[in-house]
PDB file of C-alpha atoms in Angstrom:
ATOM      1  CA  ASP J   1      -0.115  -0.230   0.133  1.00 69.00           C
ATOM      2  CA  VAL J   2       1.210   3.556  -0.828  1.00 65.00           C
ATOM      3  CA  LYS J   3       1.470   5.462   2.575  1.00 90.00           C
ATOM      4  CA  VAL J   4       1.886   9.166   2.430  1.00 95.00           C
ATOM      5  CA  THR J   5       2.500  10.485   6.019  1.00 95.00           C
ATOM      6  CA  GLN J   6       2.324  14.258   7.228  1.00 96.00           C
ATOM      7  CA  SER J   7       4.357  15.464   9.965  1.00 90.00           C
ATOM      8  CA  SER J   8       1.382  16.975  12.007  1.00 92.00           C
ATOM      9  CA  ARG J   9      -2.357  16.371  12.047  1.00 93.00           C
ATOM     10  CA  TYR J  10      -2.936  19.490  13.852  1.00 95.00           C
ATOM     11  CA  LEU J  11      -1.063  22.514  14.241  1.00 96.00           C
ATOM     12  CA  VAL J  12      -1.416  25.970  16.158  1.00 97.00           C
ATOM     13  CA  LYS J  13       0.830  28.977  15.152  1.00 97.00           C
ATOM     14  CA  ARG J  14       1.013  32.574  15.766  1.00 97.00           C
ATOM     15  CA  THR J  15       0.831  35.126  13.134  1.00 97.00           C
ATOM     16  CA  GLY J  16       4.463  35.950  11.831  1.00 97.00           C
ATOM     17  CA  GLU J  17       5.774  32.375  12.818  1.00 97.00           C
ATOM     18  CA  LYS J  18       7.757  30.373  10.084  1.00 97.00           C
ATOM     19  CA  VAL J  19       5.860  26.988   9.756  1.00 97.00           C
ATOM     20  CA  PHE J  20       7.109  24.048   8.209  1.00 97.00           C
ATOM     21  CA  LEU J  21       4.918  21.182   6.911  1.00 97.00           C
ATOM     22  CA  GLU J  22       6.765  18.055   5.960  1.00 97.00           C
ATOM     23  CA  CYS J  23       5.481  15.218   3.995  1.00 97.00           C
ATOM     24  CA  VAL J  24       7.209  11.794   3.282  1.00 97.00           C
ATOM     25  CA  GLN J  25       5.955   9.067   0.858  1.00 96.00           C
ATOM     26  CA  ASP J  26       7.106   5.549   0.925  1.00 94.00           C
ATOM     27  CA  MET J  27       6.460   4.409  -3.147  1.00 90.00           C
ATOM     28  CA  ASP J  28       9.090   5.967  -4.934  1.00 91.00           C
ATOM     29  CA  HIS J  29       6.881   8.334  -6.369  1.00 90.00           C
ATOM     30  CA  GLU J  30       8.286  10.876  -8.716  1.00 89.00           C
ATOM     31  CA  ASN J  31       5.540  13.754  -8.126  1.00 89.00           C
ATOM     32  CA  MET J  32       4.747  15.197  -5.278  1.00 93.00           C
ATOM     33  CA  PHE J  33       2.031  17.814  -4.571  1.00 94.00           C
ATOM     34  CA  TRP J  34       0.950  20.588  -1.865  1.00 96.00           C
ATOM     35  CA  TYR J  35      -2.715  21.379  -1.787  1.00 96.00           C
ATOM     36  CA  ARG J  36      -4.963  23.663   0.485  1.00 96.00           C
ATOM     37  CA  GLN J  37      -8.225  22.599   0.879  1.00 95.00           C
ATOM     38  CA  ASP J  38     -11.234  25.432   2.188  1.00 92.00           C
ATOM     39  CA  PRO J  39     -14.883  24.654   2.343  1.00 86.00           C
ATOM     40  CA  GLY J  40     -16.459  25.617  -0.660  1.00 83.00           C
ATOM     41  CA  LEU J  41     -13.023  26.247  -2.703  1.00 85.00           C
ATOM     42  CA  GLY J  42     -12.242  22.415  -2.841  1.00 86.00           C
ATOM     43  CA  LEU J  43      -8.566  21.617  -3.487  1.00 91.00           C
ATOM     44  CA  ARG J  44      -5.984  24.088  -4.665  1.00 93.00           C
ATOM     45  CA  LEU J  45      -2.666  23.420  -5.828  1.00 92.00           C
ATOM     46  CA  ILE J  46      -0.078  25.569  -4.072  1.00 95.00           C
ATOM     47  CA  TYR J  47       3.405  23.903  -5.312  1.00 95.00           C
ATOM     48  CA  PHE J  48       4.178  20.502  -6.722  1.00 91.00           C
ATOM     49  CA  SER J  49       7.345  18.824  -7.831  1.00 92.00           C
ATOM     50  CA  TYR J  50       8.503  16.566 -10.437  1.00 86.00           C
ATOM     51  CA  ASP J  51      11.827  15.642  -9.201  1.00 88.00           C
ATOM     52  CA  VAL J  52      14.201  16.088  -6.221  1.00 91.00           C
ATOM     53  CA  LYS J  53      15.261  19.873  -6.559  1.00 87.00           C
ATOM     54  CA  MET J  54      12.405  20.394  -8.542  1.00 88.00           C
ATOM     55  CA  LYS J  55       9.377  22.759  -8.056  1.00 92.00           C
ATOM     56  CA  GLU J  56       6.863  24.280  -9.799  1.00 90.00           C
ATOM     57  CA  LYS J  57       4.222  26.805  -8.812  1.00 92.00           C
ATOM     58  CA  GLY J  58       0.638  26.095  -8.674  1.00 90.00           C
ATOM     59  CA  ASP J  59      -2.468  28.119  -8.662  1.00 88.00           C
ATOM     60  CA  ILE J  60      -1.972  29.983  -5.181  1.00 93.00           C
ATOM     61  CA  PRO J  61       2.340  30.004  -4.375  1.00 95.00           C
ATOM     62  CA  GLU J  62       2.182  33.368  -2.819  1.00 96.00           C
ATOM     63  CA  GLY J  63       3.305  33.226   0.679  1.00 96.00           C
ATOM     64  CA  TYR J  64       4.365  29.564   0.640  1.00 97.00           C
ATOM     65  CA  SER J  65       7.518  28.024  -0.392  1.00 97.00           C
ATOM     66  CA  VAL J  66       8.954  24.381  -0.891  1.00 97.00           C
ATOM     67  CA  SER J  67      11.870  22.367  -0.537  1.00 96.00           C
ATOM     68  CA  ARG J  68      12.340  18.596  -1.945  1.00 96.00           C
ATOM     69  CA  GLU J  69      16.016  17.598  -1.262  1.00 94.00           C
ATOM     70  CA  LYS J  70      15.105  13.819  -1.299  1.00 95.00           C
ATOM     71  CA  LYS J  71      12.671  11.891  -3.295  1.00 95.00           C
ATOM     72  CA  GLU J  72      10.657  10.763  -0.775  1.00 96.00           C
ATOM     73  CA  ARG J  73      10.043  13.967   1.078  1.00 97.00           C
ATOM     74  CA  PHE J  74       8.534  17.246   0.226  1.00 97.00           C
ATOM     75  CA  SER J  75       8.397  20.517   2.552  1.00 97.00           C
ATOM     76  CA  LEU J  76       5.885  23.183   2.659  1.00 98.00           C
ATOM     77  CA  ILE J  77       7.325  26.376   4.284  1.00 98.00           C
ATOM     78  CA  LEU J  78       5.109  29.415   5.180  1.00 97.00           C
ATOM     79  CA  GLU J  79       7.385  31.975   5.775  1.00 94.00           C
ATOM     80  CA  SER J  80       5.571  34.440   7.777  1.00 97.00           C
ATOM     81  CA  ALA J  81       2.128  32.670   8.584  1.00 97.00           C
ATOM     82  CA  SER J  82      -0.757  34.904   8.347  1.00 97.00           C
ATOM     83  CA  THR J  83      -4.258  34.333   9.337  1.00 97.00           C
ATOM     84  CA  ASN J  84      -5.661  33.980   5.821  1.00 96.00           C
ATOM     85  CA  GLN J  85      -3.510  30.819   5.928  1.00 98.00           C
ATOM     86  CA  THR J  86      -5.489  28.836   8.559  1.00 97.00           C
ATOM     87  CA  SER J  87      -6.644  26.100   6.582  1.00 97.00           C
ATOM     88  CA  MET J  88      -6.310  22.305   5.771  1.00 96.00           C
ATOM     89  CA  TYR J  89      -3.094  20.976   4.100  1.00 98.00           C
ATOM     90  CA  LEU J  90      -2.865  18.026   1.887  1.00 97.00           C
ATOM     91  CA  CYS J  91       0.080  16.379   0.645  1.00 97.00           C
ATOM     92  CA  ALA J  92      -0.249  14.035  -2.379  1.00 94.00           C
ATOM     93  CA  SER J  93       2.309  11.684  -4.442  1.00 92.00           C
ATOM     94  CA  SER J  94       1.980   9.964  -7.924  1.00 87.00           C
ATOM     95  CA  PRO J  95       4.143   8.326 -10.008  1.00 84.00           C
ATOM     96  CA  LEU J  96       5.448   9.547 -13.114  1.00 76.00           C
ATOM     97  CA  VAL J  97       3.312   7.537 -16.018  1.00 69.00           C
ATOM     98  CA  ALA J  98       3.657   8.693 -19.794  1.00 63.00           C
ATOM     99  CA  GLY J  99      -0.130   8.963 -20.243  1.00 60.00           C
ATOM    100  CA  GLY J 100       0.072  12.421 -18.018  1.00 59.00           C
ATOM    101  CA  PRO J 101      -1.789  13.250 -15.067  1.00 55.00           C
ATOM    102  CA  ALA J 102      -4.990  10.850 -15.531  1.00 54.00           C
ATOM    103  CA  GLU J 103      -2.772   8.201 -15.077  1.00 61.00           C
ATOM    104  CA  GLU J 104      -0.936   9.265 -12.263  1.00 69.00           C
ATOM    105  CA  THR J 105      -3.201   8.373  -9.562  1.00 81.00           C
ATOM    106  CA  GLN J 106      -2.539  10.966  -6.654  1.00 88.00           C
ATOM    107  CA  TYR J 107      -2.420   9.337  -3.274  1.00 91.00           C
ATOM    108  CA  PHE J 108      -3.116  11.619  -0.143  1.00 95.00           C
ATOM    109  CA  GLY J 109      -1.908  12.058   3.184  1.00 95.00           C
ATOM    110  CA  PRO J 110      -4.271  12.786   5.789  1.00 94.00           C
ATOM    111  CA  GLY J 111      -3.924  16.257   6.238  1.00 96.00           C
ATOM    112  CA  THR J 112      -2.643  18.978   8.548  1.00 97.00           C
ATOM    113  CA  ARG J 113      -5.246  21.380   9.842  1.00 96.00           C
ATOM    114  CA  LEU J 114      -3.318  24.705  10.432  1.00 97.00           C
ATOM    115  CA  LEU J 115      -4.831  27.221  12.686  1.00 97.00           C
ATOM    116  CA  VAL J 116      -2.890  30.826  12.508  1.00 97.00           C
ATOM    117  CA  LEU J 117      -4.068  33.069  15.529  1.00 97.00           C
TER     118      LEU J 117
ATOM    119  CA  GLN S   1     -16.666  31.549 -13.080  1.00 67.00           C
ATOM    120  CA  LYS S   2     -15.046  28.508 -11.822  1.00 75.00           C
ATOM    121  CA  GLU S   3     -13.800  26.112 -14.235  1.00 87.00           C
ATOM    122  CA  VAL S   4     -15.492  23.011 -12.433  1.00 92.00           C
ATOM    123  CA  GLU S   5     -18.590  23.769 -10.473  1.00 94.00           C
ATOM    124  CA  GLN S   6     -19.605  21.291  -8.130  1.00 94.00           C
ATOM    125  CA  ASP S   7     -22.455  21.440  -5.494  1.00 91.00           C
ATOM    126  CA  PRO S   8     -21.222  21.277  -2.095  1.00 88.00           C
ATOM    127  CA  GLY S   9     -24.561  19.840  -0.411  1.00 89.00           C
ATOM    128  CA  PRO S  10     -24.857  18.263   2.086  1.00 94.00           C
ATOM    129  CA  LEU S  11     -26.450  15.601   0.195  1.00 96.00           C
ATOM    130  CA  SER S  12     -28.490  13.433   2.659  1.00 97.00           C
ATOM    131  CA  VAL S  13     -30.318  10.419   1.709  1.00 96.00           C
ATOM    132  CA  PRO S  14     -32.023   7.078   3.311  1.00 97.00           C
ATOM    133  CA  GLU S  15     -30.136   4.061   3.052  1.00 97.00           C
ATOM    134  CA  GLY S  16     -30.613   1.931  -0.145  1.00 97.00           C
ATOM    135  CA  ALA S  17     -31.271   5.435  -2.275  1.00 97.00           C
ATOM    136  CA  ILE S  18     -29.572   5.645  -5.459  1.00 97.00           C
ATOM    137  CA  VAL S  19     -27.572   8.780  -5.427  1.00 97.00           C
ATOM    138  CA  SER S  20     -26.343  11.006  -8.163  1.00 97.00           C
ATOM    139  CA  LEU S  21     -23.543  13.638  -7.820  1.00 98.00           C
ATOM    140  CA  ASN S  22     -22.676  15.904 -10.504  1.00 97.00           C
ATOM    141  CA  CYS S  23     -20.050  18.259 -11.605  1.00 97.00           C
ATOM    142  CA  THR S  24     -19.986  20.756 -14.932  1.00 97.00           C
ATOM    143  CA  TYR S  25     -16.763  22.515 -16.302  1.00 95.00           C
ATOM    144  CA  SER S  26     -16.199  24.769 -18.690  1.00 94.00           C
ATOM    145  CA  ASN S  27     -13.186  23.644 -20.765  1.00 90.00           C
ATOM    146  CA  SER S  28     -13.689  21.932 -23.668  1.00 89.00           C
ATOM    147  CA  ALA S  29      -9.921  20.381 -23.613  1.00 86.00           C
ATOM    148  CA  PHE S  30     -10.475  18.159 -20.717  1.00 88.00           C
ATOM    149  CA  GLN S  31     -10.423  14.429 -21.451  1.00 86.00           C
ATOM    150  CA  TYR S  32      -9.882  12.543 -18.268  1.00 86.00           C
ATOM    151  CA  PHE S  33     -12.633  12.898 -15.344  1.00 91.00           C
ATOM    152  CA  MET S  34     -11.788  11.632 -12.065  1.00 92.00           C
ATOM    153  CA  TRP S  35     -14.322  11.104  -8.936  1.00 96.00           C
ATOM    154  CA  TYR S  36     -12.261  10.902  -5.447  1.00 96.00           C
ATOM    155  CA  ARG S  37     -13.826  10.112  -2.181  1.00 97.00           C
ATOM    156  CA  GLN S  38     -12.709  11.779   0.996  1.00 96.00           C
ATOM    157  CA  TYR S  39     -13.528  10.427   4.261  1.00 96.00           C
ATOM    158  CA  SER S  40     -13.811  12.859   7.509  1.00 92.00           C
ATOM    159  CA  ARG S  41     -10.547  13.653   8.894  1.00 88.00           C
ATOM    160  CA  LYS S  42      -8.658  11.820   5.783  1.00 91.00           C
ATOM    161  CA  GLY S  43      -7.007  12.361   2.385  1.00 94.00           C
ATOM    162  CA  PRO S  44      -9.100  12.092  -0.779  1.00 95.00           C
ATOM    163  CA  GLU S  45      -9.019   8.739  -2.560  1.00 94.00           C
ATOM    164  CA  LEU S  46      -9.465   7.835  -6.047  1.00 92.00           C
ATOM    165  CA  LEU S  47     -12.752   5.963  -6.548  1.00 94.00           C
ATOM    166  CA  MET S  48     -12.913   5.985 -10.539  1.00 91.00           C
ATOM    167  CA  TYR S  49     -12.038   7.370 -13.587  1.00 86.00           C
ATOM    168  CA  THR S  50     -13.030   7.794 -17.068  1.00 88.00           C
ATOM    169  CA  TYR S  51     -11.349   8.936 -20.289  1.00 82.00           C
ATOM    170  CA  SER S  52     -13.514  11.540 -22.916  1.00 81.00           C
ATOM    171  CA  SER S  53     -17.240  10.484 -22.987  1.00 80.00           C
ATOM    172  CA  GLY S  54     -19.439   7.582 -21.955  1.00 82.00           C
ATOM    173  CA  ASN S  55     -19.861   5.407 -18.715  1.00 89.00           C
ATOM    174  CA  LYS S  56     -17.889   3.223 -16.499  1.00 92.00           C
ATOM    175  CA  GLU S  57     -18.916   0.928 -14.022  1.00 95.00           C
ATOM    176  CA  ASP S  58     -17.311  -0.491 -10.653  1.00 94.00           C
ATOM    177  CA  GLY S  59     -19.686  -2.460  -8.453  1.00 96.00           C
ATOM    178  CA  ARG S  60     -22.299  -0.339  -7.328  1.00 97.00           C
ATOM    179  CA  PHE S  61     -20.275   3.018  -8.699  1.00 97.00           C
ATOM    180  CA  THR S  62     -21.258   4.182 -12.330  1.00 97.00           C
ATOM    181  CA  ALA S  63     -19.202   6.895 -13.662  1.00 96.00           C
ATOM    182  CA  GLN S  64     -20.839   9.204 -16.632  1.00 95.00           C
ATOM    183  CA  VAL S  65     -19.615  11.684 -18.622  1.00 95.00           C
ATOM    184  CA  ASP S  66     -21.633  13.942 -21.271  1.00 93.00           C
ATOM    185  CA  LYS S  67     -18.945  15.925 -23.215  1.00 91.00           C
ATOM    186  CA  SER S  68     -21.182  17.906 -25.161  1.00 92.00           C
ATOM    187  CA  SER S  69     -23.010  19.308 -22.095  1.00 93.00           C
ATOM    188  CA  LYS S  70     -19.723  19.399 -20.070  1.00 94.00           C
ATOM    189  CA  TYR S  71     -21.600  17.541 -17.573  1.00 94.00           C
ATOM    190  CA  ILE S  72     -19.872  14.614 -15.509  1.00 96.00           C
ATOM    191  CA  SER S  73     -22.264  12.127 -13.037  1.00 97.00           C
ATOM    192  CA  LEU S  74     -21.491   9.753 -10.298  1.00 97.00           C
ATOM    193  CA  PHE S  75     -24.073   6.968  -9.690  1.00 97.00           C
ATOM    194  CA  ILE S  76     -24.165   5.162  -6.250  1.00 98.00           C
ATOM    195  CA  ARG S  77     -26.536   2.407  -6.284  1.00 97.00           C
ATOM    196  CA  ASP S  78     -28.024   0.703  -3.048  1.00 97.00           C
ATOM    197  CA  SER S  79     -26.432   3.625  -0.999  1.00 97.00           C
ATOM    198  CA  GLN S  80     -24.607   2.569   2.627  1.00 97.00           C
ATOM    199  CA  PRO S  81     -24.019   4.529   5.780  1.00 96.00           C
ATOM    200  CA  SER S  82     -20.658   3.525   4.730  1.00 97.00           C
ATOM    201  CA  ASP S  83     -20.495   5.699   1.438  1.00 97.00           C
ATOM    202  CA  SER S  84     -21.015   8.874   3.637  1.00 98.00           C
ATOM    203  CA  ALA S  85     -18.110  11.249   2.667  1.00 97.00           C
ATOM    204  CA  THR S  86     -17.329  13.946   0.500  1.00 96.00           C
ATOM    205  CA  TYR S  87     -17.069  13.335  -3.182  1.00 97.00           C
ATOM    206  CA  LEU S  88     -14.858  15.425  -5.230  1.00 96.00           C
ATOM    207  CA  CYS S  89     -14.409  15.730  -9.221  1.00 96.00           C
ATOM    208  CA  ALA S  90     -11.268  16.252 -10.747  1.00 92.00           C
ATOM    209  CA  MET S  91     -10.317  16.569 -14.528  1.00 89.00           C
ATOM    210  CA  SER S  92      -7.473  17.460 -17.184  1.00 84.00           C
ATOM    211  CA  ALA S  93      -6.516  17.909 -20.431  1.00 79.00           C
ATOM    212  CA  THR S  94      -3.930  16.016 -22.375  1.00 64.00           C
ATOM    213  CA  VAL S  95      -2.101  18.911 -23.926  1.00 49.00           C
ATOM    214  CA  VAL S  96       1.443  18.007 -24.135  1.00 46.00           C
ATOM    215  CA  ASP S  97       2.736  21.073 -22.836  1.00 42.00           C
ATOM    216  CA  SER S  98       0.508  21.884 -20.193  1.00 49.00           C
ATOM    217  CA  ASN S  99       1.664  21.528 -16.960  1.00 53.00           C
ATOM    218  CA  TYR S 100      -0.562  18.363 -16.178  1.00 57.00           C
ATOM    219  CA  GLN S 101      -2.432  19.958 -13.487  1.00 74.00           C
ATOM    220  CA  LEU S 102      -5.880  18.483 -12.137  1.00 83.00           C
ATOM    221  CA  ILE S 103      -8.665  21.232 -11.817  1.00 88.00           C
ATOM    222  CA  TRP S 104     -10.834  20.138  -8.973  1.00 91.00           C
ATOM    223  CA  GLY S 105     -14.548  20.494  -7.547  1.00 93.00           C
ATOM    224  CA  ALA S 106     -14.891  21.972  -4.443  1.00 92.00           C
ATOM    225  CA  GLY S 107     -16.726  18.514  -3.129  1.00 95.00           C
ATOM    226  CA  THR S 108     -20.345  17.438  -2.497  1.00 96.00           C
ATOM    227  CA  LYS S 109     -20.892  16.158   1.069  1.00 96.00           C
ATOM    228  CA  LEU S 110     -22.900  12.929   1.066  1.00 97.00           C
ATOM    229  CA  ILE S 111     -25.193  11.733   4.225  1.00 97.00           C
ATOM    230  CA  ILE S 112     -26.407   8.305   3.704  1.00 97.00           C
ATOM    231  CA  LYS S 113     -29.089   7.901   6.452  1.00 96.00           C
ATOM    232  CA  PRO S 114     -29.786   4.461   8.254  1.00 94.00           C
TER     233      PRO S 114
END
């Protein structure tokens, strides 16, 4: 079974703090993703990565950065947390398949619920 | 206007009912259509996917795509309380030089009452 783990299930941080969210997958997948999920808005892609040290901006990268130093690990960094970054953060991974995204099933972690006060 | 529209619900039905979940979309380039299921306090998991138009059946679940109407549906027959979850649609185009992103609906919360 594919397993995607996220470092924390719940986090409470103060405005202005630097926040690290970590994600680890154990299936040697090339692709990794960070989403945030908000009621009524669905999943919005923050950043994704096709390979080690590679990163691409998603739809809402502002206020976030990422790091992928090892294939199995993808970190999301909130440089200076703000209250509008209170959300559920989901990490996902998928294999690289020639057919593209439809063939590349995304496997999700359980999510980190972040509250910024 | 969002590229993918999905009624957030909640949709509450009695056990055993047939459930119909739907998404509409605006981008005619979408070719692949997926349904993910998300239980409370869990990440989404892929339920079904279809390519282009037509139907696909898997047990009690049927996915249907109508590209002419830009409308996709997920039907659940003989619904069970264990089907209670949020159902998200996702779709993508196949343009080679796209950035291969999935476009997601907001998710419909489904409640099956025993």
